[in-house]
Tab-separated table of N, CA and C in Angstrom:
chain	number	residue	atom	x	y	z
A	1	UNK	N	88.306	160.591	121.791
A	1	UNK	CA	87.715	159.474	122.483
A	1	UNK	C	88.249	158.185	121.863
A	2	UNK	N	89.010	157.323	122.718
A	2	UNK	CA	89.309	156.113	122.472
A	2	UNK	C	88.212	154.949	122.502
A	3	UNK	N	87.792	154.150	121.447
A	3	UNK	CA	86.721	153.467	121.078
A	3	UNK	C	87.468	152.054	121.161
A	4	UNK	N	86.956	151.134	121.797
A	4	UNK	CA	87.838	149.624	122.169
A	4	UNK	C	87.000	148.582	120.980
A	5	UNK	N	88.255	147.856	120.803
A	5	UNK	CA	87.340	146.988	120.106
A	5	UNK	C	86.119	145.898	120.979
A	6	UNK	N	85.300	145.393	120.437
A	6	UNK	CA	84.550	144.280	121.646
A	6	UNK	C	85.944	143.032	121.516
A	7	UNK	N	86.032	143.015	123.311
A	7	UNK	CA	86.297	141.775	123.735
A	7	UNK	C	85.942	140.576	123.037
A	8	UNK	N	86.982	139.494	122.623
A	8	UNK	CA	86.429	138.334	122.526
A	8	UNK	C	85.860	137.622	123.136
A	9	UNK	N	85.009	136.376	122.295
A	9	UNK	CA	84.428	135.572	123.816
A	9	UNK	C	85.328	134.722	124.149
A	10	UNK	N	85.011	134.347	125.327
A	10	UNK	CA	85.511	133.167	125.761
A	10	UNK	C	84.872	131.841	125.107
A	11	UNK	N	85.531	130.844	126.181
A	11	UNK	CA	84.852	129.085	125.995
A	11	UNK	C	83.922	129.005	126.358
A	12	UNK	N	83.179	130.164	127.527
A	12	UNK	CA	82.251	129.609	128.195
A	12	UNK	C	80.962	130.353	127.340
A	13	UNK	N	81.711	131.657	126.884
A	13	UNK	CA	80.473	132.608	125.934
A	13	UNK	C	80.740	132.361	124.567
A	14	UNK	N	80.306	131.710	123.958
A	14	UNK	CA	80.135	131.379	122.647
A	14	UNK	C	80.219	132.572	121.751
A	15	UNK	N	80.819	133.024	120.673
A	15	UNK	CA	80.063	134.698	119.616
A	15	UNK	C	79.117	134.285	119.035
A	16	UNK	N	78.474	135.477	119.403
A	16	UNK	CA	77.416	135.472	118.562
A	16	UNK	C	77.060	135.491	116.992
A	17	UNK	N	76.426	134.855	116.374
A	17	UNK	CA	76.332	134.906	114.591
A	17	UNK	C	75.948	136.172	114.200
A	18	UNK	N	77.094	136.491	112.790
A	18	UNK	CA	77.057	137.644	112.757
A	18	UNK	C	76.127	137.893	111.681
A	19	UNK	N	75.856	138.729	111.557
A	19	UNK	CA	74.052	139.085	110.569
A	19	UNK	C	74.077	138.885	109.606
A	20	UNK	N	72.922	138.116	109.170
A	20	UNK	CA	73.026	137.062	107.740
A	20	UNK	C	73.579	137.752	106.885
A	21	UNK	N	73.372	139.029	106.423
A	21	UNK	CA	74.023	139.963	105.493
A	21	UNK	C	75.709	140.063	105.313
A	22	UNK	N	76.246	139.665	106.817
A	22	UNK	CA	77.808	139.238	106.480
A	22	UNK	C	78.349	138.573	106.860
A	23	UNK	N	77.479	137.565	106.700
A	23	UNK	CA	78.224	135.953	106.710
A	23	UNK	C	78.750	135.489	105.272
A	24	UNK	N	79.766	134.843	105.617
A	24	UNK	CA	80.747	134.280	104.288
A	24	UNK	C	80.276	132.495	104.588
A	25	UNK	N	79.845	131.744	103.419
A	25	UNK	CA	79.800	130.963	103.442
A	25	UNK	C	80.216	130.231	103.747
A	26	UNK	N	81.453	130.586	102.448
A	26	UNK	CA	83.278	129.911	101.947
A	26	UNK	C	84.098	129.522	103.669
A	27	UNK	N	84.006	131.036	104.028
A	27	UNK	CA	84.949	130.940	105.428
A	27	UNK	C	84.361	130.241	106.893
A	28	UNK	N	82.976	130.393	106.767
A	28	UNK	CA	81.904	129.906	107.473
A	28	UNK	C	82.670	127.877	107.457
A	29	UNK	N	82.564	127.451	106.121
A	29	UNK	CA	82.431	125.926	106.177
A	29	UNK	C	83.610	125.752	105.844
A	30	UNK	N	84.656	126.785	105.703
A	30	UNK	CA	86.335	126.492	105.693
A	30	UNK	C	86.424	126.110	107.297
A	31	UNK	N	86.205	127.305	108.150
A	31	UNK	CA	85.914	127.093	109.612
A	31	UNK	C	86.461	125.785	110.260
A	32	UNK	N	85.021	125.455	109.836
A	32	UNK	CA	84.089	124.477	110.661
A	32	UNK	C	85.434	123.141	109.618
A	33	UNK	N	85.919	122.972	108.503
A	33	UNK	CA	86.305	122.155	107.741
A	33	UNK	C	88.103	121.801	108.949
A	34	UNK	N	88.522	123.142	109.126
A	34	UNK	CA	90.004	123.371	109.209
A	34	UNK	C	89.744	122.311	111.119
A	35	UNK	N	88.516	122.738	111.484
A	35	UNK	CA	88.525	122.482	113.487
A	35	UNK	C	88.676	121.012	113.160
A	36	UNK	N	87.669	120.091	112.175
A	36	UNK	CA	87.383	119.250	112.228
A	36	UNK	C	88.619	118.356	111.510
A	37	UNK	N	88.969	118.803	110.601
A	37	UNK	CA	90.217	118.207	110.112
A	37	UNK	C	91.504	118.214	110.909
A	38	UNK	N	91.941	119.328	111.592
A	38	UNK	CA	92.668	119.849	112.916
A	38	UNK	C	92.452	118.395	113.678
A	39	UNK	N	91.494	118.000	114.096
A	39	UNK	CA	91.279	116.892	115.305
A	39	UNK	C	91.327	115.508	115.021
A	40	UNK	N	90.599	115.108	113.645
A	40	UNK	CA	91.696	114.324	112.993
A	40	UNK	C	92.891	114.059	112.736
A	41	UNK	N	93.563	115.171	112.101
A	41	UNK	CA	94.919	115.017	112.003
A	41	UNK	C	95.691	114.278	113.256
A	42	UNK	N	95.386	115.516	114.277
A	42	UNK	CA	95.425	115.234	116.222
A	42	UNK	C	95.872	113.956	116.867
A	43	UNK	N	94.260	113.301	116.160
A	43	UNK	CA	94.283	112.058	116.685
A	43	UNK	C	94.933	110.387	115.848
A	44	UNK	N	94.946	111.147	114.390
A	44	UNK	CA	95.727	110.030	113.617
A	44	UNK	C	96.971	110.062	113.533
A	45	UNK	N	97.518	111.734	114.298
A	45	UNK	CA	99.126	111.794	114.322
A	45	UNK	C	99.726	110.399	114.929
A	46	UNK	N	99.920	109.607	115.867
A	46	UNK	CA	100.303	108.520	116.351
A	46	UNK	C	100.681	107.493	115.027
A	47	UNK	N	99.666	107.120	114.015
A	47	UNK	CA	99.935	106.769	112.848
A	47	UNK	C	100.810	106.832	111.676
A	48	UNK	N	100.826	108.450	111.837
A	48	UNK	CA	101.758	108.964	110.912
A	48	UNK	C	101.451	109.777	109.891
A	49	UNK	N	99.531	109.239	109.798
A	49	UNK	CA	98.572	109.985	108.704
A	49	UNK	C	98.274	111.109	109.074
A	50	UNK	N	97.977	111.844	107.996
A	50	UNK	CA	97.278	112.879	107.983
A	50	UNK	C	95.393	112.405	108.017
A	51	UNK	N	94.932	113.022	108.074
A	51	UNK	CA	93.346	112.780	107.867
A	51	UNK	C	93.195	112.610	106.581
A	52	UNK	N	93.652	113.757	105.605
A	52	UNK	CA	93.653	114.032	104.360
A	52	UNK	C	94.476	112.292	103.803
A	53	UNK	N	95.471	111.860	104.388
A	53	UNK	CA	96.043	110.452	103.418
A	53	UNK	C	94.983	109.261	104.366
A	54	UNK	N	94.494	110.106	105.448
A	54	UNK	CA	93.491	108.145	105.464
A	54	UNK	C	92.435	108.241	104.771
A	55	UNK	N	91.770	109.508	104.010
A	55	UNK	CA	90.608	109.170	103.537
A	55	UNK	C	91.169	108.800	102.266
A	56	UNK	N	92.203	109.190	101.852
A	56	UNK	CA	92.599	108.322	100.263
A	56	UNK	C	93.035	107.000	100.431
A	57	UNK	N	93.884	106.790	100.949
A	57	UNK	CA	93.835	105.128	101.324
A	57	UNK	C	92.468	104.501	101.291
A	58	UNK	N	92.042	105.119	102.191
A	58	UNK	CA	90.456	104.515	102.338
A	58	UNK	C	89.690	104.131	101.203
A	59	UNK	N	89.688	105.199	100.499
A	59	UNK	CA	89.199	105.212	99.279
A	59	UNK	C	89.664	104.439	97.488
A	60	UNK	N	90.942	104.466	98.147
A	60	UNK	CA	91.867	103.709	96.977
A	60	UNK	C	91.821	102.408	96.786
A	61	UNK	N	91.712	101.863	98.160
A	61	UNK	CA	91.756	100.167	98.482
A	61	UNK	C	91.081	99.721	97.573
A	62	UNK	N	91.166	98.577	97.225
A	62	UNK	CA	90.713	97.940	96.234
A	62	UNK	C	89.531	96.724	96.597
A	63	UNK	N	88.286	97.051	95.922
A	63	UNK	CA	87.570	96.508	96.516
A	63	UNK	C	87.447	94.818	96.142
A	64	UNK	N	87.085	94.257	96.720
A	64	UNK	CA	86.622	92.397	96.209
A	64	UNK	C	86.272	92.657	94.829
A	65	UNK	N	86.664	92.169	93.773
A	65	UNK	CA	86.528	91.958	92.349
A	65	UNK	C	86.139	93.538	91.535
A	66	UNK	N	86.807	94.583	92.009
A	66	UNK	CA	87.118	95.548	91.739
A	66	UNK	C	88.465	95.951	90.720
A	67	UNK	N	88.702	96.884	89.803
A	67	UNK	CA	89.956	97.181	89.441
A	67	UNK	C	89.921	98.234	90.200
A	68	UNK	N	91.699	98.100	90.218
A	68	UNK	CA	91.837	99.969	90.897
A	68	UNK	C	91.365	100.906	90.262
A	69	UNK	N	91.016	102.245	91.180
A	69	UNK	CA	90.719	103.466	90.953
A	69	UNK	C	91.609	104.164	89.933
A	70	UNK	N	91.273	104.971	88.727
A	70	UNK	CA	92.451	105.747	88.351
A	70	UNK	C	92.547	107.211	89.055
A	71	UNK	N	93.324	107.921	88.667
A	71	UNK	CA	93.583	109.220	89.652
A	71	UNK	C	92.428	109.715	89.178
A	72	UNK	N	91.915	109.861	87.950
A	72	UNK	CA	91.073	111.325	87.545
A	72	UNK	C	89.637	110.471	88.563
A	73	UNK	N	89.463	109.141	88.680
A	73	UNK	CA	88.236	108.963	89.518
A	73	UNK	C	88.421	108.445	90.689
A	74	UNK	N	89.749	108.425	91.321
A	74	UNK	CA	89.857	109.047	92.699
A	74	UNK	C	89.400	110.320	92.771
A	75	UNK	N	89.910	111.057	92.143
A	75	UNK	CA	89.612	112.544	92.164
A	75	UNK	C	88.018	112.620	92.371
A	76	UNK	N	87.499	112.436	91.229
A	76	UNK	CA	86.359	112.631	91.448
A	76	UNK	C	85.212	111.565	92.598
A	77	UNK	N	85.971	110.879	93.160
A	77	UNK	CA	85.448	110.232	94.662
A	77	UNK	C	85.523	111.201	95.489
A	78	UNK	N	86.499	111.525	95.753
A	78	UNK	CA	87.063	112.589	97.005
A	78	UNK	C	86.814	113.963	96.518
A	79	UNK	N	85.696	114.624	95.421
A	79	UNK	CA	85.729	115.636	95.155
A	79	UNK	C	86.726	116.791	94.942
A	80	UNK	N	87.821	116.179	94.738
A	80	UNK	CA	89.172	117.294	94.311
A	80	UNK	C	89.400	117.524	93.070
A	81	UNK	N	90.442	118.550	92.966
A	81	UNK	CA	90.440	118.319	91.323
A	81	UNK	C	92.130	117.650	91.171
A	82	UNK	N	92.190	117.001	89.897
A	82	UNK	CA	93.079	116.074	89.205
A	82	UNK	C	94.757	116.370	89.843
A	83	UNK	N	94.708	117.894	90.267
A	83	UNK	CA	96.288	118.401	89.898
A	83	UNK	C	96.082	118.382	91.544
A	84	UNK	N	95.340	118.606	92.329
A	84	UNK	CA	95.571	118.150	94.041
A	84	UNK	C	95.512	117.186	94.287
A	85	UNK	N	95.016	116.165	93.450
A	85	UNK	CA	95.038	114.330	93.953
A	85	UNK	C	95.884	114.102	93.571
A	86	UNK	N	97.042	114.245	92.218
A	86	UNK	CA	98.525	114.087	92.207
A	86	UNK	C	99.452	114.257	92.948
A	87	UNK	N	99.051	115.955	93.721
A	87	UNK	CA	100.153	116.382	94.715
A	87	UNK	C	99.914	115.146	96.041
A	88	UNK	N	98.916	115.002	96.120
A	88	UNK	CA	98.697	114.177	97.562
A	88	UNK	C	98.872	112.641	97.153
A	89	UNK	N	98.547	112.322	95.920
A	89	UNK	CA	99.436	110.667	95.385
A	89	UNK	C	100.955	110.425	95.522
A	90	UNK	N	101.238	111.808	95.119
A	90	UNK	CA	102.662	111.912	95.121
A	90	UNK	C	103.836	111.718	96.596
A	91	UNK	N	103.187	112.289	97.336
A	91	UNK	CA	103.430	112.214	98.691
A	91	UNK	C	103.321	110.569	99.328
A	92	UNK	N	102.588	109.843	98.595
A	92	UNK	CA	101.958	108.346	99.569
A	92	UNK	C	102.764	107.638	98.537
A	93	UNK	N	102.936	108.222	97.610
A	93	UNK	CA	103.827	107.404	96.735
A	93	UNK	C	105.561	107.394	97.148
A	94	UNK	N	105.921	108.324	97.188
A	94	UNK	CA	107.155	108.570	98.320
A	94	UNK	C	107.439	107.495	99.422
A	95	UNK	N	106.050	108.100	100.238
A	95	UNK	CA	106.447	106.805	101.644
A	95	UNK	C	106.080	105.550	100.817
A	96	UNK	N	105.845	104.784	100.280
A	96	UNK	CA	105.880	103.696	99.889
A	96	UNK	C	104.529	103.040	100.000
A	97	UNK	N	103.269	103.686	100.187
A	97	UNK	CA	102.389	103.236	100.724
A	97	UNK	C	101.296	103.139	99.411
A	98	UNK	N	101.397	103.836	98.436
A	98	UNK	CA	100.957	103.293	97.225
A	98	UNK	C	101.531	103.671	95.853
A	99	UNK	N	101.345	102.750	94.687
A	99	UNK	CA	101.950	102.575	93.328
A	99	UNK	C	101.368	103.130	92.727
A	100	UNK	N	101.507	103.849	91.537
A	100	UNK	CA	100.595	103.904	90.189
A	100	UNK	C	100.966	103.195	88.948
A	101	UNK	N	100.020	102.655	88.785
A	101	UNK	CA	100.356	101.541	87.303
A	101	UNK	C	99.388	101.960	86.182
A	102	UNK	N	100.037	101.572	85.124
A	102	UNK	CA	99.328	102.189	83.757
A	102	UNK	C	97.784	101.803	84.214
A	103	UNK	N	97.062	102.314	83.278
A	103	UNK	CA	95.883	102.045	83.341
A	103	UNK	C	94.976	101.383	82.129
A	104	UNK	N	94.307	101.932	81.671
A	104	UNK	CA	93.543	100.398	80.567
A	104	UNK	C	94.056	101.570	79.136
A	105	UNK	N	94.180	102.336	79.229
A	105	UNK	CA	94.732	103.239	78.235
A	105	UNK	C	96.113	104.029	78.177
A	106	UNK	N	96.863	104.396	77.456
A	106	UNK	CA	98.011	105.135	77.579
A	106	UNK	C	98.325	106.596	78.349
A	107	UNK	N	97.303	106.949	78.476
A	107	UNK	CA	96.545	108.508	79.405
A	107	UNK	C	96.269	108.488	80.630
A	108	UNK	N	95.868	107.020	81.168
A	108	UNK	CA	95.368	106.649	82.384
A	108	UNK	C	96.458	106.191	83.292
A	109	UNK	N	96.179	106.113	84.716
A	109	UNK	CA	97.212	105.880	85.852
A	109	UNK	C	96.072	105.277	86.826
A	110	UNK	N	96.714	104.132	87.317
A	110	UNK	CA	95.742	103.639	88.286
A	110	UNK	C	96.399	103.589	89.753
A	111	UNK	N	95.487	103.929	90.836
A	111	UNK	CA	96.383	103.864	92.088
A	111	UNK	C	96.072	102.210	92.802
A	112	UNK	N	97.112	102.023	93.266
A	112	UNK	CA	97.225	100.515	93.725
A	112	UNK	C	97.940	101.018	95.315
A	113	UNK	N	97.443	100.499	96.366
A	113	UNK	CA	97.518	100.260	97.914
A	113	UNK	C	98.656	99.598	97.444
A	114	UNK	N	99.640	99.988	98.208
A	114	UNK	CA	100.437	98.867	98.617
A	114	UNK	C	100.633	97.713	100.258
A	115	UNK	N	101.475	96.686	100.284
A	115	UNK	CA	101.038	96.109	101.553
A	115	UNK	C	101.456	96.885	102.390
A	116	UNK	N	102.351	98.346	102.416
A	116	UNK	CA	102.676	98.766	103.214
A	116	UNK	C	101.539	99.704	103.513
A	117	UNK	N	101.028	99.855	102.734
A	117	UNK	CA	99.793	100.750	102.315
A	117	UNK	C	98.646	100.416	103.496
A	118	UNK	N	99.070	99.128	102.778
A	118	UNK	CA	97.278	98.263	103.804
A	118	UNK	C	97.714	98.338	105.350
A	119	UNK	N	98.710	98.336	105.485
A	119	UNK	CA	99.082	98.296	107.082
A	119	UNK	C	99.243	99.404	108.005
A	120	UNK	N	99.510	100.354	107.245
A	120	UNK	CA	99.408	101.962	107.561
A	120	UNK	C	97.931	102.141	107.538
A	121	UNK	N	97.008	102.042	106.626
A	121	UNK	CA	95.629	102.132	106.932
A	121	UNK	C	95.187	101.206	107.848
A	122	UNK	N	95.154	100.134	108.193
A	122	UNK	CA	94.941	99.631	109.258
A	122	UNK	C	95.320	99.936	110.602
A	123	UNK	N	96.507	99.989	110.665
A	123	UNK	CA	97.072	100.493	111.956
A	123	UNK	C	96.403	101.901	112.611
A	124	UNK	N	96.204	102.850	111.508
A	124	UNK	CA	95.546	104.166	111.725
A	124	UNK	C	93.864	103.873	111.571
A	125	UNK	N	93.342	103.007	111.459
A	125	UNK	CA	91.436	102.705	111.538
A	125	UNK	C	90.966	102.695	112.924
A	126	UNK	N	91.684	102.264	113.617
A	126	UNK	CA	91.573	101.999	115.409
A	126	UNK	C	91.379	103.538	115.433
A	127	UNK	N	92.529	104.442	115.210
A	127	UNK	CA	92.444	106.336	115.523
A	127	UNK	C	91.393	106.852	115.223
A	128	UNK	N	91.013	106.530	113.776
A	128	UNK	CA	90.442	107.121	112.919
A	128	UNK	C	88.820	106.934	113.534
A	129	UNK	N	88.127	105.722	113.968
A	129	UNK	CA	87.460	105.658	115.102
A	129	UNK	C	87.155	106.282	115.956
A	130	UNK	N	88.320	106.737	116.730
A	130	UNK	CA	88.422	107.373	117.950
A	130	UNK	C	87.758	109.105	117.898
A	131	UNK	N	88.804	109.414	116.609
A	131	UNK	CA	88.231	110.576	116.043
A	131	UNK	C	87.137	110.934	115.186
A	132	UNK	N	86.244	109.426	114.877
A	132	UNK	CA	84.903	109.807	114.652
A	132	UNK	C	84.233	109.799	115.411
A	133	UNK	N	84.120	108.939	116.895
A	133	UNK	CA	83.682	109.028	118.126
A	133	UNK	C	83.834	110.778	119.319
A	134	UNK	N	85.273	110.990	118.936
A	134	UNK	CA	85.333	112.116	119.284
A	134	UNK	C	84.446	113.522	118.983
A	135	UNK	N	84.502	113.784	117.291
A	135	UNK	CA	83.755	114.077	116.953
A	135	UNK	C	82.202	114.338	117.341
A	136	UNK	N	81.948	113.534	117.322
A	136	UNK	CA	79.951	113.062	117.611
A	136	UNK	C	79.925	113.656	118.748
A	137	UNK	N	80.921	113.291	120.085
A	137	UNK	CA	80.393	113.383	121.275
A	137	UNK	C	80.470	115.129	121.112
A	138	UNK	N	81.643	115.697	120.850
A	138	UNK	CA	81.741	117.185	120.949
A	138	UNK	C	80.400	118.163	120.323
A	139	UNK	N	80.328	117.677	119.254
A	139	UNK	CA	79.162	118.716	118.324
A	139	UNK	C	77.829	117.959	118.212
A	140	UNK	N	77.885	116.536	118.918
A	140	UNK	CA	76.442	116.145	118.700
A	140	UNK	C	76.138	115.142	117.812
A	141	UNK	N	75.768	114.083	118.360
A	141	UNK	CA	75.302	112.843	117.068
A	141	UNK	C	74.402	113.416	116.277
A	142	UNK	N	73.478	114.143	116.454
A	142	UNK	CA	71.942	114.645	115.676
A	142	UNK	C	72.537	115.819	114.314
A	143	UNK	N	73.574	116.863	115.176
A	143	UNK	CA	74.405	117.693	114.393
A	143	UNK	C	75.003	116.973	113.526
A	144	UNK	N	75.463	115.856	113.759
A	144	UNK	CA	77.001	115.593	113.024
A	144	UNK	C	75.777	114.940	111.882
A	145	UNK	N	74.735	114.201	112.059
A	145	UNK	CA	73.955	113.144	111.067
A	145	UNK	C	72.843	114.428	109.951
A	146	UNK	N	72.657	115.354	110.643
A	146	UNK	CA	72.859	116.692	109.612
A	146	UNK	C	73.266	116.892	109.017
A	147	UNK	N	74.091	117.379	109.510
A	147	UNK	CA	75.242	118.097	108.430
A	147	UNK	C	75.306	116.987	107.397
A	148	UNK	N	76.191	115.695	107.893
A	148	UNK	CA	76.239	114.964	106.349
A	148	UNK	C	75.426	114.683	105.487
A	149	UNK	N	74.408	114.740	106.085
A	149	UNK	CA	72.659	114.769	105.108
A	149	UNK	C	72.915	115.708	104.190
A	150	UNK	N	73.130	117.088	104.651
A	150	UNK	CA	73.432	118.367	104.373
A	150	UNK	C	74.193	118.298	103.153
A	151	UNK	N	75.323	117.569	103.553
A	151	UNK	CA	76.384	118.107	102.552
A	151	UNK	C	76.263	116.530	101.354
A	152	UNK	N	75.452	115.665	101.703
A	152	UNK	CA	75.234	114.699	101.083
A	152	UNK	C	74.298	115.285	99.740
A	153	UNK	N	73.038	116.438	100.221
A	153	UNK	CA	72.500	116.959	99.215
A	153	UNK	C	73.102	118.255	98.487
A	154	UNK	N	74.065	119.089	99.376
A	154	UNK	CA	74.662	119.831	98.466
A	154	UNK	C	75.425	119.839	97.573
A	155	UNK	N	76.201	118.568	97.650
A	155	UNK	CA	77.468	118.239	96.767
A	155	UNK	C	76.880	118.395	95.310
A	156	UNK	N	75.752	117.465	94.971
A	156	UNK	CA	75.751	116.995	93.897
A	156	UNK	C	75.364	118.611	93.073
A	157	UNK	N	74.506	119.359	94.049
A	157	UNK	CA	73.995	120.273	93.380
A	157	UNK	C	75.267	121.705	93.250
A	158	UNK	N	76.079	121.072	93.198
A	158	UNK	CA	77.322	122.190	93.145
A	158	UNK	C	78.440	121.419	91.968
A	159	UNK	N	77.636	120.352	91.824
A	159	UNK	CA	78.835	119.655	90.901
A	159	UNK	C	78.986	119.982	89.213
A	160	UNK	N	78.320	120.811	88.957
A	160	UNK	CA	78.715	121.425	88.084
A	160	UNK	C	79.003	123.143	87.735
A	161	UNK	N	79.613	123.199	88.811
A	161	UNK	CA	80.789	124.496	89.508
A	161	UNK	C	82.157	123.734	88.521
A	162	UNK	N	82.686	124.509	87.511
A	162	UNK	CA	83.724	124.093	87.290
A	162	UNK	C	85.487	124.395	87.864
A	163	UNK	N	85.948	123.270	88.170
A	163	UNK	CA	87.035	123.202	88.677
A	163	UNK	C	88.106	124.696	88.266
A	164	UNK	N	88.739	124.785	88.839
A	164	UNK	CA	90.082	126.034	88.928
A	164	UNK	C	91.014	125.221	87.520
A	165	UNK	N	91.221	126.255	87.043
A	165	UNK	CA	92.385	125.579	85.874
A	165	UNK	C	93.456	125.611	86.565
């Protein structure tokens, strides 16, 4: 007797959640991480950015009577660890879009926007918009103001999970 696998669903039939007992967290909010980053990317392609380089720009800029960020607390803004915020400095550092300059110690590196920097993030904020608007409408303003609640209280309580050597 030949036994079929079940059909997938379609768009219109949603799958069903599979029983709490084997659900994966990890792959669960990788998921949901890869769709949402996917549509970003999507929509900031026109720019040139990735999703992943507008939230560091974003984050790097230098605020009104601010010093720059150094990498290890970029890093720890953007929740990454030290040796993936290099690989991805490294890359924006290439296109020309930001510097690293010593920092207040001999150990330290500070990231500095450049003007090409500022104009690439600007030019891509109009997208970046679009694809937070996009967003909302697809999964829901109420969902989307969840979840970040959500992950606003889980972070901290995971923050001492130590990093991958």
């Amino acid at each position: 007797m030949v036994t079929l696998a079940p059909k997938p669903p379609t768009a219109a039939e949603p799958a069903a959640a599979p029983p709490q007992d084997v659900r994966c967290t990890c792959f669960m909010v990788r998921s949901l991480s890869r769709k949402i980053s996917q549509l970003y990317d999507d929509t900031l392609a026109p720019s040139g950015l990735k999703g992943t380089q507008f939230s560091l720009l974003s984050q790097a800029r230098t605020r009104r009577g601010q010093a720059p960020l150094t990498v290890t607390a970029l890093a720890a803004v953007l929740n990454t660890d030290r040796t993936t915020m290099t690989r991805n400095l490294r890359t924006l550092e290439q296109a020309g879009l930001i510097a690293l300059q010593a920092g207040s110690d001999a150990r330290s590196r500070c990231v500095v926007v450049t003007v090409q920097g500022e104009a690439a993030f600007r030019q891509a904020l109009g997208l970046w918009k679009q694809a937070q608007v996009q967003v909302r409408q697809l999964c829901g303003t109420d969902q989307i103001a969840a979840l970040e609640q959500l992950v606003h209280q889980l972070l901290p309580r995971l923050a001492t999970v130590p990093e991958a050597a």
